[in-house]
């Protein structure tokens, strides 16, 4: 299939295997990451929000901008660390690896301070920003982590996938969300963060109940 | 209907009105709280977990035991503060009121420290422990709050609905959950707390993804 050039998503071959689980959560087979959207299988990743609490208690959030040259969602805003989980890897070990690669965060810091905070589950509707075929529906589950950083630790791009990191106030992040500058699934993770931290509440967000149910969608397929 | 005695749930008349919303979230009408399970309408409440972080970072949780004389779920374990939201009341104002009534927690403390952390949404299947008719299905939405208390603040029963408060380690709470000693919806709130605080993780809980989706069920009815 890759050689025939029929599917554009296969042009971005990753040489990375994604697991496919059966109804008893047994591993059925693995599949090349780039091909997973064609098959509609559930893919798994980790997304971490890194933030700072200033002396007066204000939360500021580290937000990276994706490199403009990145094939998918180039130039859009992202979560501090995000990546897919390969076959055989646990969520937390995947996070530790991505923290090093994407934000130059040291292993010891991540192991002692990163906190698992749940999952977001949703369907991705791939559009032109994702590259390749559009309108492919991909069910995804992201394991969500928070990392409260000391003020003197500054995330730095560890590879060429991130252009730079901003340290933004909640209001700045909200304004960027409203401008649709975030990669869509990263926007979901920000909403979940705002809900868990009492920033979005039933008093200030009309769609509070519905948002919280939708970011935790029950997927109709076998999951891990 | 109350006078005919046909429905046992109506024996526990509360003189408290619950709101019923339409598809544009407009208030359609209000209904006596005791009658709401008969109509299958979505009911709304607040549930708060009060906890202490000890000097070495350990979380201990304040757990009340319901009075044995309580008509519903007597003698079972509960969340620190929990109550229904009446028509016209906001979630947070309801919380402030219940904190005073149920746990003798001062208004100033609650307003400055209680943190909105999302919702749990689910169907309640009423059984004999709920009193009245069994197998009634009631869709519910609970607004979830965390309150980290200083070690010297001790919740005290403010009415005769709570027998006593325990300050339990996470392991003690987990053991009580495993013994099914919690009122069922309070057990859900504890699971959500454990997920948000990195106590339940994908590494130690096989049903992690499914639990997190199920405690945030999308209700098939109009909600607020």
mmCIF file of C-alpha atoms in Angstrom, chain A:
data_model
loop_
_atom_site.group_PDB
_atom_site.id
_atom_site.type_symbol
_atom_site.label_atom_id
_atom_site.label_comp_id
_atom_site.label_asym_id
_atom_site.label_seq_id
_atom_site.Cartn_x
_atom_site.Cartn_y
_atom_site.Cartn_z
ATOM 1 C CA UNK A 1 0.000 0.000 0.000
ATOM 2 C CA UNK A 2 2.840 2.342 0.809
ATOM 3 C CA UNK A 3 4.418 1.745 -2.575
ATOM 4 C CA UNK A 4 1.250 2.291 -4.600
ATOM 5 C CA UNK A 5 0.922 5.804 -3.125
ATOM 6 C CA UNK A 6 -2.843 5.436 -2.861
ATOM 7 C CA UNK A 7 -3.087 6.751 0.688
ATOM 8 C CA UNK A 8 -1.388 10.040 1.465
ATOM 9 C CA UNK A 9 -1.129 9.299 5.203
ATOM 10 C CA UNK A 10 1.291 6.492 4.371
ATOM 11 C CA UNK A 11 3.769 9.000 2.971
ATOM 12 C CA UNK A 12 4.572 9.918 6.579
ATOM 13 C CA UNK A 13 5.782 6.464 7.549
ATOM 14 C CA UNK A 14 7.005 6.583 11.155
ATOM 15 C CA UNK A 15 8.609 3.184 11.675
ATOM 16 C CA UNK A 16 6.731 3.034 14.961
ATOM 17 C CA UNK A 17 4.267 0.295 15.881
ATOM 18 C CA UNK A 18 0.885 0.953 17.477
ATOM 19 C CA UNK A 19 -0.910 -1.820 19.387
ATOM 20 C CA UNK A 20 -4.425 -3.024 18.518
ATOM 21 C CA UNK A 21 -6.376 -4.604 21.395
ATOM 22 C CA UNK A 22 -9.209 -7.124 21.365
ATOM 23 C CA UNK A 23 -12.294 -7.286 23.546
ATOM 24 C CA UNK A 24 -10.469 -8.862 26.470
ATOM 25 C CA UNK A 25 -7.738 -6.257 26.090
ATOM 26 C CA UNK A 26 -5.394 -8.836 24.609
ATOM 27 C CA UNK A 27 -2.900 -7.548 22.051
ATOM 28 C CA UNK A 28 -4.272 -8.647 18.658
ATOM 29 C CA UNK A 29 -1.556 -7.220 16.441
ATOM 30 C CA UNK A 30 0.569 -4.134 15.893
ATOM 31 C CA UNK A 31 0.382 -1.716 13.007
ATOM 32 C CA UNK A 32 2.581 1.034 11.601
ATOM 33 C CA UNK A 33 1.616 4.319 13.272
ATOM 34 C CA UNK A 34 1.021 6.192 9.996
ATOM 35 C CA UNK A 35 -1.526 3.540 8.927
ATOM 36 C CA UNK A 36 -3.570 3.580 12.129
ATOM 37 C CA UNK A 37 -6.043 6.309 11.032
ATOM 38 C CA UNK A 38 -6.986 4.254 7.967
ATOM 39 C CA UNK A 39 -8.043 1.359 10.184
ATOM 40 C CA UNK A 40 -10.010 3.376 12.728
ATOM 41 C CA UNK A 41 -8.249 1.724 15.648
ATOM 42 C CA UNK A 42 -7.969 3.420 19.028
ATOM 43 C CA UNK A 43 -4.619 5.140 19.430
ATOM 44 C CA UNK A 44 -3.033 6.042 22.749
ATOM 45 C CA UNK A 45 -0.863 8.935 23.791
ATOM 46 C CA UNK A 46 0.324 11.040 26.699
ATOM 47 C CA UNK A 47 -0.306 14.784 27.074
ATOM 48 C CA UNK A 48 1.211 16.794 29.883
ATOM 49 C CA UNK A 49 0.498 20.341 30.998
ATOM 50 C CA UNK A 50 3.504 22.000 32.630
ATOM 51 C CA UNK A 51 2.697 24.995 34.785
ATOM 52 C CA UNK A 52 4.091 27.312 37.406
ATOM 53 C CA UNK A 53 2.355 28.670 40.473
ATOM 54 C CA UNK A 54 3.607 32.179 41.140
ATOM 55 C CA UNK A 55 4.122 33.590 44.637
ATOM 56 C CA UNK A 56 0.633 35.102 44.672
ATOM 57 C CA UNK A 57 -0.947 31.776 43.694
ATOM 58 C CA UNK A 58 -1.521 32.547 40.031
ATOM 59 C CA UNK A 59 -1.182 29.684 37.560
ATOM 60 C CA UNK A 60 0.994 30.263 34.480
ATOM 61 C CA UNK A 61 1.171 27.643 31.782
ATOM 62 C CA UNK A 62 4.045 26.591 29.541
ATOM 63 C CA UNK A 63 2.753 26.493 25.972
ATOM 64 C CA UNK A 64 4.908 25.381 23.027
ATOM 65 C CA UNK A 65 4.375 26.420 19.443
ATOM 66 C CA UNK A 66 4.857 23.618 16.915
ATOM 67 C CA UNK A 67 7.467 24.213 14.264
ATOM 68 C CA UNK A 68 5.973 25.674 11.076
ATOM 69 C CA UNK A 69 7.765 22.957 9.141
ATOM 70 C CA UNK A 70 6.023 20.144 11.025
ATOM 71 C CA UNK A 71 3.915 18.069 8.626
ATOM 72 C CA UNK A 72 0.853 18.105 10.875
ATOM 73 C CA UNK A 73 -0.651 21.174 12.512
ATOM 74 C CA UNK A 74 2.476 23.214 11.790
ATOM 75 C CA UNK A 75 2.678 26.499 13.708
ATOM 76 C CA UNK A 76 -0.183 25.624 16.056
ATOM 77 C CA UNK A 77 -0.010 25.633 19.865
ATOM 78 C CA UNK A 78 0.500 22.404 21.765
ATOM 79 C CA UNK A 79 0.662 20.943 25.279
ATOM 80 C CA UNK A 80 4.080 21.097 26.937
ATOM 81 C CA UNK A 81 4.737 17.450 26.162
ATOM 82 C CA UNK A 82 2.703 15.111 23.974
ATOM 83 C CA UNK A 83 3.370 11.928 22.099
ATOM 84 C CA UNK A 84 2.049 8.574 21.013
ATOM 85 C CA UNK A 85 2.525 5.428 23.075
ATOM 86 C CA UNK A 86 4.214 2.664 21.150
ATOM 87 C CA UNK A 87 3.424 -1.020 21.506
ATOM 88 C CA UNK A 88 4.841 -2.423 24.740
ATOM 89 C CA UNK A 89 5.408 0.935 26.400
ATOM 90 C CA UNK A 90 3.576 2.050 29.562
ATOM 91 C CA UNK A 91 1.983 5.502 29.635
ATOM 92 C CA UNK A 92 4.307 6.829 32.315
ATOM 93 C CA UNK A 93 7.490 5.528 30.680
ATOM 94 C CA UNK A 94 6.360 7.079 27.425
ATOM 95 C CA UNK A 95 5.857 10.381 29.255
ATOM 96 C CA UNK A 96 9.335 10.299 30.786
ATOM 97 C CA UNK A 97 10.865 9.711 27.344
ATOM 98 C CA UNK A 98 8.835 12.458 25.649
ATOM 99 C CA UNK A 99 9.615 14.965 28.427
ATOM 100 C CA UNK A 100 13.292 14.565 27.653
ATOM 101 C CA UNK A 101 12.890 14.634 23.868
ATOM 102 C CA UNK A 102 10.380 17.458 23.563
ATOM 103 C CA UNK A 103 11.015 19.754 26.509
ATOM 104 C CA UNK A 104 14.473 18.826 27.850
ATOM 105 C CA UNK A 105 12.924 18.028 31.242
ATOM 106 C CA UNK A 106 15.096 15.786 33.388
ATOM 107 C CA UNK A 107 14.011 12.286 34.190
ATOM 108 C CA UNK A 108 14.323 12.700 37.971
ATOM 109 C CA UNK A 109 12.154 15.811 37.965
ATOM 110 C CA UNK A 110 9.469 14.141 35.846
ATOM 111 C CA UNK A 111 9.438 10.912 37.886
ATOM 112 C CA UNK A 112 9.081 12.772 41.179
ATOM 113 C CA UNK A 113 6.663 15.546 40.144
ATOM 114 C CA UNK A 114 4.541 14.538 37.146
ATOM 115 C CA UNK A 115 1.066 13.531 38.314
ATOM 116 C CA UNK A 116 -1.381 11.300 36.460
ATOM 117 C CA UNK A 117 -4.734 13.132 36.292
ATOM 118 C CA UNK A 118 -6.950 10.919 34.142
ATOM 119 C CA UNK A 119 -7.684 10.541 30.469
ATOM 120 C CA UNK A 120 -9.361 12.429 27.683
ATOM 121 C CA UNK A 121 -11.151 10.258 25.109
ATOM 122 C CA UNK A 122 -12.586 11.543 21.851
ATOM 123 C CA UNK A 123 -12.875 11.075 18.105
ATOM 124 C CA UNK A 124 -10.410 12.952 15.977
ATOM 125 C CA UNK A 125 -11.845 14.116 12.656
ATOM 126 C CA UNK A 126 -8.776 14.566 10.506
ATOM 127 C CA UNK A 127 -8.819 17.634 8.324
ATOM 128 C CA UNK A 128 -6.294 19.208 5.967
ATOM 129 C CA UNK A 129 -4.173 20.395 8.926
ATOM 130 C CA UNK A 130 -3.444 16.763 9.825
ATOM 131 C CA UNK A 131 -2.061 16.095 6.342
ATOM 132 C CA UNK A 132 -3.105 13.135 4.260
ATOM 133 C CA UNK A 133 -6.680 11.983 3.859
ATOM 134 C CA UNK A 134 -9.368 14.173 5.423
ATOM 135 C CA UNK A 135 -12.494 13.106 7.315
ATOM 136 C CA UNK A 136 -10.866 9.995 8.680
ATOM 137 C CA UNK A 137 -12.334 9.325 12.114
ATOM 138 C CA UNK A 138 -9.817 8.266 14.692
ATOM 139 C CA UNK A 139 -10.807 7.305 18.240
ATOM 140 C CA UNK A 140 -8.112 8.385 20.662
ATOM 141 C CA UNK A 141 -7.290 8.114 24.338
ATOM 142 C CA UNK A 142 -4.759 10.484 25.849
ATOM 143 C CA UNK A 143 -3.381 9.855 29.331
ATOM 144 C CA UNK A 144 -3.295 13.261 30.983
ATOM 145 C CA UNK A 145 -0.540 14.474 33.319
ATOM 146 C CA UNK A 146 0.142 17.689 35.231
ATOM 147 C CA UNK A 147 3.624 18.875 36.095
ATOM 148 C CA UNK A 148 3.990 21.808 38.449
ATOM 149 C CA UNK A 149 7.434 23.236 37.763
ATOM 150 C CA UNK A 150 9.587 25.402 40.023
ATOM 151 C CA UNK A 151 9.851 28.919 38.593
ATOM 152 C CA UNK A 152 13.518 28.396 37.694
ATOM 153 C CA UNK A 153 12.962 25.365 35.464
ATOM 154 C CA UNK A 154 12.399 26.407 31.863
ATOM 155 C CA UNK A 155 11.322 23.839 29.248
ATOM 156 C CA UNK A 156 13.455 23.979 26.112
ATOM 157 C CA UNK A 157 12.758 22.396 22.741
ATOM 158 C CA UNK A 158 14.761 19.157 22.642
ATOM 159 C CA UNK A 159 14.235 18.521 18.959
ATOM 160 C CA UNK A 160 13.203 20.525 15.896
ATOM 161 C CA UNK A 161 9.486 19.868 16.378
ATOM 162 C CA UNK A 162 8.944 22.809 18.723
ATOM 163 C CA UNK A 163 9.660 26.398 17.788
ATOM 164 C CA UNK A 164 9.544 27.949 21.250
ATOM 165 C CA UNK A 165 7.867 27.813 24.664
ATOM 166 C CA UNK A 166 5.726 30.637 26.059
ATOM 167 C CA UNK A 167 4.860 31.092 29.748
ATOM 168 C CA UNK A 168 1.294 32.343 29.554
ATOM 169 C CA UNK A 169 -1.352 33.430 32.016
ATOM 170 C CA UNK A 170 -4.669 31.586 32.036
ATOM 171 C CA UNK A 171 -6.235 34.562 30.228
ATOM 172 C CA UNK A 172 -3.624 34.407 27.462
ATOM 173 C CA UNK A 173 -4.244 30.675 27.008
ATOM 174 C CA UNK A 174 -7.998 31.249 26.907
ATOM 175 C CA UNK A 175 -7.603 33.953 24.259
ATOM 176 C CA UNK A 176 -5.466 31.622 22.115
ATOM 177 C CA UNK A 177 -8.072 28.860 22.529
ATOM 178 C CA UNK A 178 -10.765 31.281 21.377
ATOM 179 C CA UNK A 179 -8.664 32.089 18.294
ATOM 180 C CA UNK A 180 -8.467 28.316 17.555
ATOM 181 C CA UNK A 181 -4.674 28.464 17.662
ATOM 182 C CA UNK A 182 -4.326 25.178 19.536
ATOM 183 C CA UNK A 183 -4.021 21.797 17.880
ATOM 184 C CA UNK A 184 -7.552 20.473 18.513
ATOM 185 C CA UNK A 185 -6.774 17.627 20.913
ATOM 186 C CA UNK A 186 -4.403 19.878 22.869
ATOM 187 C CA UNK A 187 -7.309 22.304 23.302
ATOM 188 C CA UNK A 188 -9.302 19.455 24.880
ATOM 189 C CA UNK A 189 -6.480 18.782 27.313
ATOM 190 C CA UNK A 190 -6.438 22.479 28.246
ATOM 191 C CA UNK A 191 -10.207 22.410 28.883
ATOM 192 C CA UNK A 192 -9.781 19.347 31.104
ATOM 193 C CA UNK A 193 -6.975 21.169 32.975
ATOM 194 C CA UNK A 194 -9.189 24.242 33.452
ATOM 195 C CA UNK A 195 -12.001 22.066 34.805
ATOM 196 C CA UNK A 196 -9.789 20.142 37.225
ATOM 197 C CA UNK A 197 -8.172 23.346 38.519
ATOM 198 C CA UNK A 198 -11.385 25.264 39.154
ATOM 199 C CA UNK A 199 -10.773 27.757 36.326
ATOM 200 C CA UNK A 200 -13.792 26.661 34.303
ATOM 201 C CA UNK A 201 -16.774 26.300 36.645
ATOM 202 C CA UNK A 202 -20.511 25.834 36.381
ATOM 203 C CA UNK A 203 -20.808 29.507 37.277
ATOM 204 C CA UNK A 204 -18.701 30.841 34.381
ATOM 205 C CA UNK A 205 -19.183 28.206 31.653
ATOM 206 C CA UNK A 206 -22.624 27.472 30.310
ATOM 207 C CA UNK A 207 -21.561 24.165 28.714
ATOM 208 C CA UNK A 208 -19.721 22.887 31.802
ATOM 209 C CA UNK A 209 -21.540 19.558 32.187
ATOM 210 C CA UNK A 210 -21.508 18.789 28.490
ATOM 211 C CA UNK A 211 -17.837 19.666 28.002
ATOM 212 C CA UNK A 212 -16.804 17.419 30.890
ATOM 213 C CA UNK A 213 -18.861 14.509 29.553
ATOM 214 C CA UNK A 214 -17.608 14.984 25.988
ATOM 215 C CA UNK A 215 -13.898 15.100 26.824
ATOM 216 C CA UNK A 216 -14.364 11.745 28.571
ATOM 217 C CA UNK A 217 -16.284 10.035 25.819
ATOM 218 C CA UNK A 218 -16.797 6.306 26.153
ATOM 219 C CA UNK A 219 -15.261 4.751 23.051
ATOM 220 C CA UNK A 220 -17.327 2.097 21.343
ATOM 221 C CA UNK A 221 -14.305 -0.086 20.649
ATOM 222 C CA UNK A 222 -12.128 -2.325 22.778
ATOM 223 C CA UNK A 223 -9.630 -0.177 24.678
ATOM 224 C CA UNK A 224 -6.670 -1.064 26.795
#
